[in-house]
């Protein structure tokens, strides 16, 4: 670009010089002066443009390409985000539906799932046959809803050693957990705890009260 | 302070004391029922201490009550017309001998100018015409009961050859409507003081061998966890907050102190079984002691530190087993009855206290370590949590009356029984008897 400007300036100077042969020396000198100042002015112009570092066409094209790619990338990112949000939204909808379903099933009054206590004989953690249907209902429910979590709390009646009862309550809860796992529940869905004889359901020392206290409670966690 | 002495003329003489005290909002009642159908008793006469009114009289009452509660002593009635003074010449001994007095306590109580008191007593062997013990204490008026218990300890030791436990403490659980409290009281039930209160249940408090700490079980995030809290034994007060030991994964419970106080044996329940582990209190490192696919819990150390006894249901029903602390065979100890649990070694390791179930009721009994003979000591229907006094002569346990938890005491020889009822509405449980006071 600089070279072009210098060539043009040179040509102009030669043509001007040829056409002024008839003029006086003073005129010529003046003209020369003029020409020189003119030339200088051209040169200066070329130099000043050079100082701004004007981009070449290649560079401009590269810049434009880069911008275009960047724009495309951004467009893709936004598109991805949109897809992701849509997916999330759908999942949230699913989750809402699932939770609603879990809530609905768990709140049904006369279902097997509405029975949340398993009762035992004195000093025993053996699951009695009569509770098998209830346990199967909870086990398959846990299997069907692997994100649902449950805590099994073992309890005992007031008779005997408190410490032994604490261990017995734990054993009751653990055996129930194993039964659920055998039915397809995941072990990490189930937490076990024992309160031994410390959290009676009913306060009473008659046989009926005691039979109500020898229990494992199933607590569904939010 | 109210004292009632009542003697029935039935074959079984029952002496009944009711000591009611008011202690701020807390009050406690101790009833003493002494079965006196077997064996001779040591007669002793304890006139009111000489000195100013109420306090001097209180000292002799406390000593009388302490000694009577053991079932070993017969507190002789005293005629107010008898003049009491320190004995000197033979004539004074002869005078007391003519009143059929065998052991006489003469005491003296004075208030000092510095606000303290000075109390002295002399124990006389009347037939032997000799003073067998003399002792003097200067102390703060707040320590009056402790001082009287100290005198009772000295008299008891002189006349029976065994150390008295009248100055020791008990720790127990009080279950209220929506909270549980850990309470330290004098062994006669006086001066109850809550050292820890929680919304969660508390169980299994155990004194460290030197009395400087209490280990217990409460619940942390719905799991049983073992805690240790520092206490001042003499004052019966907490000196810091409880710290949790571990907690190790699973349910942590049933702490038992090693005799050196450096370790706790605890039961850890996990994955359907419960095993006993030794936990070093220095670095909380643990060593497994038992290993069976069953319940193993309620460890208790022999006082020589070599073995542990514990409850296991490996045969399907709870029975007591013994295992060397350093590892070895686990040997079954109990064969009488379908349910034996909560074993505790006596201070000399000669017998264990346990709870025993005979298909109808739970009772506290002992089993001799050599002969294996089982003796049932109580007659409640739901007696549990036995703990043996440091002299091996008395067992405190949890029982019930009118649907409330109370503490009962029974002499190892079965000859004396006491009832300790807490303030109204409180449910008392899980007593643990503390060590001797170090003088």
Tab-separated table of N, CA, C and O in Angstrom, chain B residues 24 89 203 253 277 283 285 345:
chain	number	residue	atom	x	y	z
B	24	UNK	N	-34.914	-27.316	97.280
B	24	UNK	CA	-35.396	-26.476	96.195
B	24	UNK	C	-36.674	-27.078	95.648
B	24	UNK	O	-37.569	-27.424	96.421
B	89	UNK	N	-14.235	-43.479	133.396
B	89	UNK	CA	-13.893	-44.559	134.335
B	89	UNK	C	-14.796	-45.790	134.179
B	89	UNK	O	-15.800	-45.779	133.482
B	203	UNK	N	-29.372	-43.572	78.553
B	203	UNK	CA	-29.302	-44.839	79.253
B	203	UNK	C	-27.864	-45.234	79.576
B	203	UNK	O	-26.922	-44.606	79.094
B	253	UNK	N	-23.271	-48.392	72.032
B	253	UNK	CA	-23.902	-48.334	73.356
B	253	UNK	C	-23.196	-49.212	74.368
B	253	UNK	O	-22.137	-49.782	74.097
B	277	UNK	N	-16.372	-54.064	71.419
B	277	UNK	CA	-15.084	-53.507	71.019
B	277	UNK	C	-14.452	-52.785	72.202
B	277	UNK	O	-15.156	-52.219	73.024
B	283	UNK	N	-6.650	-42.489	71.925
B	283	UNK	CA	-6.667	-42.192	70.477
B	283	UNK	C	-7.916	-42.741	69.780
B	283	UNK	O	-8.003	-42.699	68.558
B	285	UNK	N	-8.719	-45.601	69.161
B	285	UNK	CA	-8.486	-46.798	68.353
B	285	UNK	C	-9.349	-47.921	68.937
B	285	UNK	O	-9.686	-47.906	70.112
B	345	UNK	N	-19.676	-57.654	87.587
B	345	UNK	CA	-18.785	-58.320	88.530
B	345	UNK	C	-18.825	-57.639	89.893
B	345	UNK	O	-18.873	-56.404	89.976
